[in-house]
Coordinates of C-alpha atoms and ligand atoms in Angstrom, one line a residue:
M1 CA 109.5 110.7 110.4
I2 CA 106.8 109.0 112.0
K3 CA 107.3 105.8 113.7
V4 CA 104.6 103.7 114.6
R5 CA 104.8 100.1 116.4
N6 CA 102.3 97.7 117.9
L7 CA 99.6 100.0 117.6
S8 CA 96.7 99.4 119.4
K9 CA 92.9 101.0 120.8
H10 CA 90.0 98.7 122.2
Y11 CA 87.0 100.4 122.3
G12 CA 86.1 97.3 125.2
E13 CA 85.3 95.1 123.9
L14 CA 85.7 95.8 119.6
V15 CA 89.7 95.5 119.1
V16 CA 89.4 98.0 116.4
L17 CA 93.6 98.3 115.8
K18 CA 95.2 95.4 116.7
D19 CA 99.2 96.2 115.0
V20 CA 100.1 98.8 113.6
N21 CA 103.5 99.4 112.2
V22 CA 104.5 101.9 109.8
D23 CA 107.4 103.9 109.1
I24 CA 106.7 107.9 107.5
K25 CA 109.9 110.2 106.1
K26 CA 109.2 113.3 105.4
G27 CA 107.7 114.0 102.2
E28 CA 105.8 111.3 101.4
V29 CA 102.1 111.6 100.9
I30 CA 100.5 107.9 101.6
S31 CA 96.6 107.4 101.1
V32 CA 94.4 104.8 103.4
I33 CA 92.0 103.3 101.7
G34 CA 89.6 99.5 103.0
P35 CA 86.5 98.3 104.3
S36 CA 85.1 101.1 106.0
G37 CA 84.9 99.8 110.2
T38 CA 88.2 99.2 109.6
G39 CA 89.5 101.7 111.9
K40 CA 91.4 104.4 109.4
S41 CA 89.8 106.6 110.9
T42 CA 90.9 105.4 114.1
F43 CA 94.2 105.1 113.4
L44 CA 94.4 109.0 112.5
R45 CA 92.7 110.1 115.1
C46 CA 96.0 108.1 117.0
L47 CA 98.6 109.7 116.4
N48 CA 97.3 113.0 117.5
L49 CA 96.1 111.7 119.9
L50 CA 92.1 112.9 119.9
D51 CA 91.8 108.7 120.8
I52 CA 94.2 107.5 123.2
P53 CA 95.7 104.3 122.2
T54 CA 95.5 101.1 124.0
G55 CA 98.9 99.7 123.3
G56 CA 102.5 100.6 121.1
S57 CA 104.1 103.4 120.3
I58 CA 104.3 106.2 117.9
L59 CA 107.3 108.5 117.6
I60 CA 107.0 111.9 115.6
D61 CA 110.5 113.3 115.1
G62 CA 112.1 110.3 117.5
V63 CA 110.1 112.3 120.2
P64 CA 107.8 109.2 121.9
L65 CA 104.1 110.4 121.8
L66 CA 102.9 108.4 124.4
D67 CA 105.6 108.6 127.2
K68 CA 104.3 111.1 130.1
N69 CA 106.7 113.0 129.6
T70 CA 106.1 114.7 126.4
N71 CA 105.3 117.6 125.7
V72 CA 102.2 116.8 123.8
P73 CA 100.7 120.2 123.0
K74 CA 104.1 121.2 120.8
I75 CA 103.6 117.8 119.0
R76 CA 99.9 118.6 117.8
Q77 CA 100.6 121.1 117.0
K78 CA 103.2 119.5 114.4
M79 CA 99.8 118.1 113.1
G80 CA 97.2 120.2 111.5
M81 CA 93.5 117.6 110.4
V82 CA 91.2 118.1 108.2
F83 CA 87.7 116.9 108.9
Q84 CA 84.7 115.3 106.7
S85 CA 82.9 118.1 107.7
F86 CA 85.3 120.9 108.2
N87 CA 84.8 122.6 111.9
L88 CA 84.6 126.2 110.7
Y89 CA 83.9 128.7 113.7
A90 CA 80.4 130.1 112.1
H91 CA 81.4 133.6 113.6
L92 CA 84.1 134.6 112.6
S93 CA 85.2 135.9 109.3
I94 CA 87.5 133.3 106.7
L95 CA 90.3 135.7 107.6
E96 CA 89.8 135.6 111.3
N97 CA 89.2 131.6 111.1
L98 CA 92.9 131.7 110.2
T99 CA 94.1 133.8 112.4
L100 CA 93.0 132.7 115.6
G101 CA 95.5 129.4 115.8
P102 CA 98.2 131.7 115.3
T103 CA 98.0 134.5 117.6
K104 CA 96.5 132.2 120.8
L105 CA 98.7 129.6 120.2
L106 CA 101.5 130.4 118.3
K107 CA 102.1 134.2 119.8
K108 CA 102.0 135.6 116.2
T109 CA 101.0 139.2 116.1
K110 CA 97.9 140.0 114.5
A111 CA 99.6 141.1 112.1
E112 CA 101.8 138.3 110.8
A113 CA 99.6 136.1 110.7
N114 CA 96.4 137.7 108.5
K115 CA 99.6 139.0 106.2
K116 CA 100.5 134.7 106.4
A117 CA 97.2 134.0 106.7
V118 CA 96.2 135.7 103.4
E119 CA 99.1 134.1 101.4
L120 CA 96.9 131.0 102.8
L121 CA 93.4 131.9 101.2
K122 CA 95.4 132.8 97.8
L123 CA 97.1 128.7 98.2
V124 CA 94.1 128.0 97.9
G125 CA 91.9 130.1 95.4
L126 CA 89.4 132.0 98.6
A127 CA 92.1 135.5 98.7
E128 CA 88.2 137.3 97.9
K129 CA 86.6 135.0 100.1
A130 CA 89.2 136.6 103.3
Y131 CA 85.8 139.5 105.0
S132 CA 83.1 136.3 104.1
Y133 CA 81.1 134.1 106.9
P134 CA 81.8 130.4 106.7
D135 CA 77.9 130.1 106.1
E136 CA 77.9 132.1 102.8
L137 CA 81.4 129.6 101.3
S138 CA 80.5 126.5 99.1
G139 CA 80.7 123.0 101.0
G140 CA 84.6 122.9 98.9
Q141 CA 85.5 125.8 99.6
K142 CA 85.1 126.0 102.9
Q143 CA 86.7 122.7 103.1
R144 CA 89.3 124.4 101.5
V145 CA 89.2 127.3 103.9
A146 CA 89.5 124.1 106.7
I147 CA 92.7 123.5 105.1
A148 CA 93.9 126.7 104.5
R149 CA 93.7 127.1 108.7
C150 CA 95.2 123.5 109.0
M151 CA 98.5 125.1 107.2
A152 CA 97.9 129.1 109.1
M153 CA 100.1 126.6 112.4
E154 CA 102.5 125.8 110.5
P155 CA 102.3 122.3 110.9
E156 CA 104.5 119.5 109.7
I157 CA 102.5 116.4 109.3
L158 CA 98.9 117.3 107.6
L159 CA 96.3 114.4 108.6
F160 CA 93.1 114.4 106.0
D161 CA 90.0 112.1 106.7
E162 CA 88.2 111.6 103.7
P163 CA 87.6 115.4 103.0
T164 CA 85.7 114.9 100.4
S165 CA 82.5 112.4 101.5
A166 CA 81.1 115.3 102.7
L167 CA 81.1 117.3 99.2
D168 CA 78.9 117.4 96.5
P169 CA 80.3 115.3 94.1
T170 CA 81.6 118.6 91.4
M171 CA 83.0 120.0 94.6
V172 CA 85.6 117.1 94.7
S173 CA 87.9 118.1 92.4
E174 CA 89.0 121.7 94.1
V175 CA 89.6 119.9 96.9
L176 CA 92.2 117.5 96.4
A177 CA 93.3 120.3 93.3
V178 CA 94.6 122.2 96.6
I179 CA 95.7 118.9 98.9
R180 CA 97.5 118.4 94.9
R181 CA 99.3 121.4 95.3
L182 CA 100.4 120.5 98.7
S183 CA 101.8 117.3 98.3
K184 CA 103.9 119.4 95.5
E185 CA 104.9 121.9 98.2
G186 CA 106.7 118.7 100.0
M187 CA 104.1 118.2 102.7
T188 CA 103.7 115.8 104.1
M189 CA 100.7 113.8 104.3
I190 CA 98.1 111.3 105.1
I191 CA 95.1 111.1 103.2
V192 CA 92.0 109.1 104.4
T193 CA 90.2 108.7 100.8
H194 CA 87.7 106.7 98.7
E195 CA 88.9 109.1 95.8
M196 CA 91.3 105.8 94.0
E197 CA 91.9 108.1 91.2
F198 CA 93.4 111.2 93.8
A199 CA 94.9 108.0 95.7
R200 CA 96.5 106.6 92.6
N201 CA 97.9 109.9 91.2
I202 CA 99.5 111.3 94.8
S203 CA 100.4 109.4 96.8
S204 CA 103.6 107.6 97.1
R205 CA 102.3 104.8 98.9
V206 CA 98.4 103.4 100.2
F207 CA 98.0 101.5 103.0
Y208 CA 95.1 98.9 102.6
M209 CA 94.3 98.5 106.1
D210 CA 92.1 95.3 107.2
E211 CA 91.8 93.5 110.3
G212 CA 92.6 95.8 112.8
I213 CA 96.1 96.3 109.8
I214 CA 97.8 98.1 107.2
Y215 CA 96.7 94.3 105.5
E216 CA 98.7 95.2 102.7
E217 CA 101.2 98.9 101.9
G218 CA 103.0 99.2 98.7
P219 CA 103.4 101.8 95.4
P220 CA 100.0 102.8 94.4
E221 CA 100.3 100.5 90.8
Q222 CA 101.1 97.6 93.0
I223 CA 97.3 98.2 95.1
F224 CA 95.5 99.2 92.2
E225 CA 97.1 96.7 90.0
N226 CA 98.3 94.2 91.5
P227 CA 97.7 93.3 94.7
L228 CA 99.5 90.2 96.2
K229 CA 97.6 89.8 98.9
E230 CA 93.5 88.2 98.6
K231 CA 91.0 91.1 100.9
T232 CA 93.2 94.1 99.3
K233 CA 91.9 91.8 95.4
A234 CA 88.6 91.1 96.7
F235 CA 88.8 94.8 98.1
I236 CA 89.7 96.6 95.0
H237 CA 88.1 94.6 92.8
R238 CA 84.7 95.3 94.2
I239 CA 85.1 98.9 93.7
R240 CA 85.9 98.6 91.3
S241 CA 83.0 97.5 89.7
I242 CA 79.5 98.9 90.6
Q243 CA 76.1 96.5 91.4
Y244 CA 72.6 96.6 90.8
K245 CA 70.1 94.8 92.3
I246 CA 67.2 93.1 90.3
S247 CA 63.9 92.0 92.0
S248 CA 61.3 91.7 89.5
P249 CA 61.4 90.6 86.4
D250 CA 59.3 94.3 85.8
Y251 CA 62.9 95.8 86.8
D252 CA 63.8 99.4 85.9
L253 CA 64.7 99.0 82.8
Y254 CA 66.0 103.0 81.9
A255 CA 67.2 102.6 85.8
L256 CA 69.8 100.2 84.7
Q257 CA 70.8 101.5 81.5
G258 CA 71.1 104.5 83.4
V259 CA 74.1 102.9 85.6
M260 CA 75.7 101.4 82.7
E261 CA 76.2 104.5 80.9
V262 CA 77.8 105.2 84.1
F263 CA 79.7 102.6 84.1
C264 CA 81.5 103.0 81.1
D265 CA 81.4 106.9 81.3
K266 CA 83.9 106.5 84.1
H267 CA 86.0 103.5 82.1
M268 CA 86.0 106.5 79.6
L269 CA 85.0 103.8 77.1
P270 CA 82.5 104.5 73.9
T271 CA 78.9 104.5 74.9
K272 CA 77.9 101.7 71.8
V273 CA 79.9 100.1 74.8
A274 CA 76.5 100.2 77.6
G275 CA 74.6 99.5 74.8
Y276 CA 76.2 95.7 74.7
L277 CA 76.2 95.6 78.1
L278 CA 72.4 96.6 78.2
H279 CA 72.0 93.9 75.4
V280 CA 73.4 90.5 76.7
A281 CA 72.4 92.1 80.5
E282 CA 68.5 91.8 79.2
E283 CA 68.9 88.2 77.3
L284 CA 70.2 87.2 80.4
L285 CA 66.9 88.7 82.3
I286 CA 64.2 87.4 79.7
L287 CA 66.2 83.9 80.2
N288 CA 66.0 84.3 84.2
T289 CA 63.1 82.8 86.1
D290 CA 63.9 82.8 89.5
F291 CA 63.9 87.3 90.1
T292 CA 64.4 86.9 94.6
D293 CA 68.0 87.6 95.2
L294 CA 69.1 88.8 91.9
T295 CA 72.4 91.3 91.8
L296 CA 74.4 92.1 88.7
S297 CA 78.0 93.1 88.4
L298 CA 80.0 95.6 86.7
A299 CA 84.1 95.7 85.9
Y300 CA 86.1 97.1 83.8
S301 CA 89.5 95.5 83.7
E302 CA 92.2 97.7 82.3
K303 CA 95.0 95.2 81.8
D304 CA 93.5 93.0 79.1
G305 CA 90.5 95.3 78.4
M306 CA 87.6 92.8 79.5
L307 CA 84.5 93.8 80.8
E308 CA 83.2 91.9 83.3
L309 CA 79.3 90.9 83.9
L310 CA 79.0 88.8 86.4
F311 CA 75.4 87.6 86.8
E312 CA 74.4 86.6 90.5
Q313 CA 70.8 84.5 91.3
K314 CA 71.0 82.6 94.7
G315 CA 68.3 79.2 93.8
A316 CA 68.3 75.6 92.9
P317 CA 72.0 75.1 90.9
D318 CA 71.2 76.2 87.0
N319 CA 73.3 77.2 84.6
M320 CA 70.5 79.1 82.1
L321 CA 73.0 79.2 79.7
E322 CA 73.9 75.9 78.9
N323 CA 70.0 74.7 79.3
K324 CA 69.4 72.0 76.3
D325 CA 66.1 72.8 76.5
L326 CA 66.9 76.2 75.0
E327 CA 69.7 75.0 73.0
D328 CA 68.3 76.4 69.3
D329 CA 67.1 79.8 71.8
I330 CA 68.0 83.2 69.8
G331 CA 69.4 84.5 72.8
I332 CA 72.0 82.6 74.3
K333 CA 73.1 82.5 70.7
L334 CA 72.9 86.0 70.8
I335 CA 74.6 86.6 74.5
K336 CA 77.5 83.9 73.6
A337 CA 77.8 85.7 70.0
R338 CA 78.9 88.8 72.2
C339 CA 81.5 87.3 75.3
R340 CA 84.4 86.3 74.3
S341 CA 84.4 83.3 77.6
I342 CA 81.2 82.7 80.2
E343 CA 82.2 80.9 83.7
Y344 CA 80.0 78.9 85.4
N345 CA 80.0 78.0 89.0
Y346 CA 77.5 77.9 91.9
A347 CA 79.3 79.1 95.6
N348 CA 76.7 79.8 98.7
G349 CA 74.4 78.8 97.5
K350 CA 74.2 81.4 93.7
N351 CA 75.1 80.5 90.3
N352 CA 77.7 82.5 88.7
L353 CA 77.9 83.7 85.8
L354 CA 80.5 85.1 84.9
L355 CA 80.8 86.6 81.6
K356 CA 83.4 88.9 79.6
I357 CA 82.9 91.4 76.8
K358 CA 86.0 92.5 74.8
P359 CA 84.6 96.3 74.5
D360 CA 84.7 96.3 70.3
Ligands
LIG1 P1 86.6 103.7 109.1 O1 87.8 105.1 109.6 O2 87.7 102.3 108.7 O3 85.4 103.4 109.3 P2 86.5 103.5 112.0 O4 87.7 104.0 113.0 O5 85.6 105.1 112.1 O6 86.2 103.4 110.8 O7 85.6 102.0 112.9 C1 86.3 101.4 113.4 C2 85.5 101.1 114.2 O8 85.7 101.1 115.7 C3 83.8 101.4 113.8 O9 83.4 99.8 114.2 C4 83.5 102.0 115.2 O10 81.5 100.9 115.4 C5 84.3 101.5 116.4 N1 84.4 103.5 116.7 C6 84.7 104.2 116.9 N2 85.4 105.0 117.8 C7 83.6 104.5 118.7 C8 84.0 104.9 119.8 N3 84.5 106.4 120.0 N4 83.6 104.3 120.7 C9 83.6 103.3 120.1 N5 84.0 101.8 119.1 C10 84.1 103.1 118.4
LIG2 MG1 86.1 107.1 109.2

């Protein structure tokens, strides 16, 4: 359905897309993930020509999009795009927002357009808001209307650019549920998202973008569990971990405790595990002497069920857990008793202590 070859996009000197090649079949749901600034939005915008590519080719159902003779508005109609910000018309009712395009561009009658709009509002759970105005709706409701409005144009492909990132956390799931519903109905979708659990559950394939290319692609199990390439591995590890910076010995213990509890909650680990973690971290912070640049990172590996606590401290090489003068230190003994393994290394001017804790 979509065939992209050697797609590139430059902004002056800046090469955002270097050489993107993808084939997407009808009914596929593709999640696009990657660090910010790697061209995910640019890629989507190039696909529906909101941005004009610098080079390469895009075929939609065999029709070359960049060919001079191609009827671009017609092709573009096949692709609906949902943005971070909902872009609804504030002065129109919800129903009018949904019927404007179909009556103007698809030449539908008012009655046909209304009928379809009501069906779509039902699909996204907002039939009762047909006569409300955008200002009367929550962010999550507005985004669902934006999705329904896209669908009203009867697209064959839906493109989503971080559809939930402007929403309050409480409203993310209602929007994801609507997208999930559309995927069940066989809609072809490309979704740029930071919602990794969602990406993992909904996608047939995941594209990891970096360095101006689709750096790695594969089924969600591969990308999230066993990424093959270095940058993918680093990215997945980073998004699965939480970082906490400490800059003085008088650090905020309660804030640190909060971070650990949220982390354990997110990974469905018992609350008492947050207690172990905090205990180990506190002991490390008592032993520590230099607080100029200190980061604690937490990660959890579902594969081996290990919690990782990485203690990174800028300074001269010093493995505080192997300090001969402190051999009998009770704190060191406590830390060692809690951990399955402790690795020390020194790199880039930093002492790195990686402690693995089994949460039971
Ligand atoms: P992502 O969506 O992955 O965060 P974007 O596609 O938005 O990344 O942007 C990729 C890079 O292109 C960024 O460095 C951004 O600053 C740059 N960029 C995006 N749009 C423009 C533009 N219209 N003009 C110049 N630079 C742009
Ligand atoms: Mg973006």
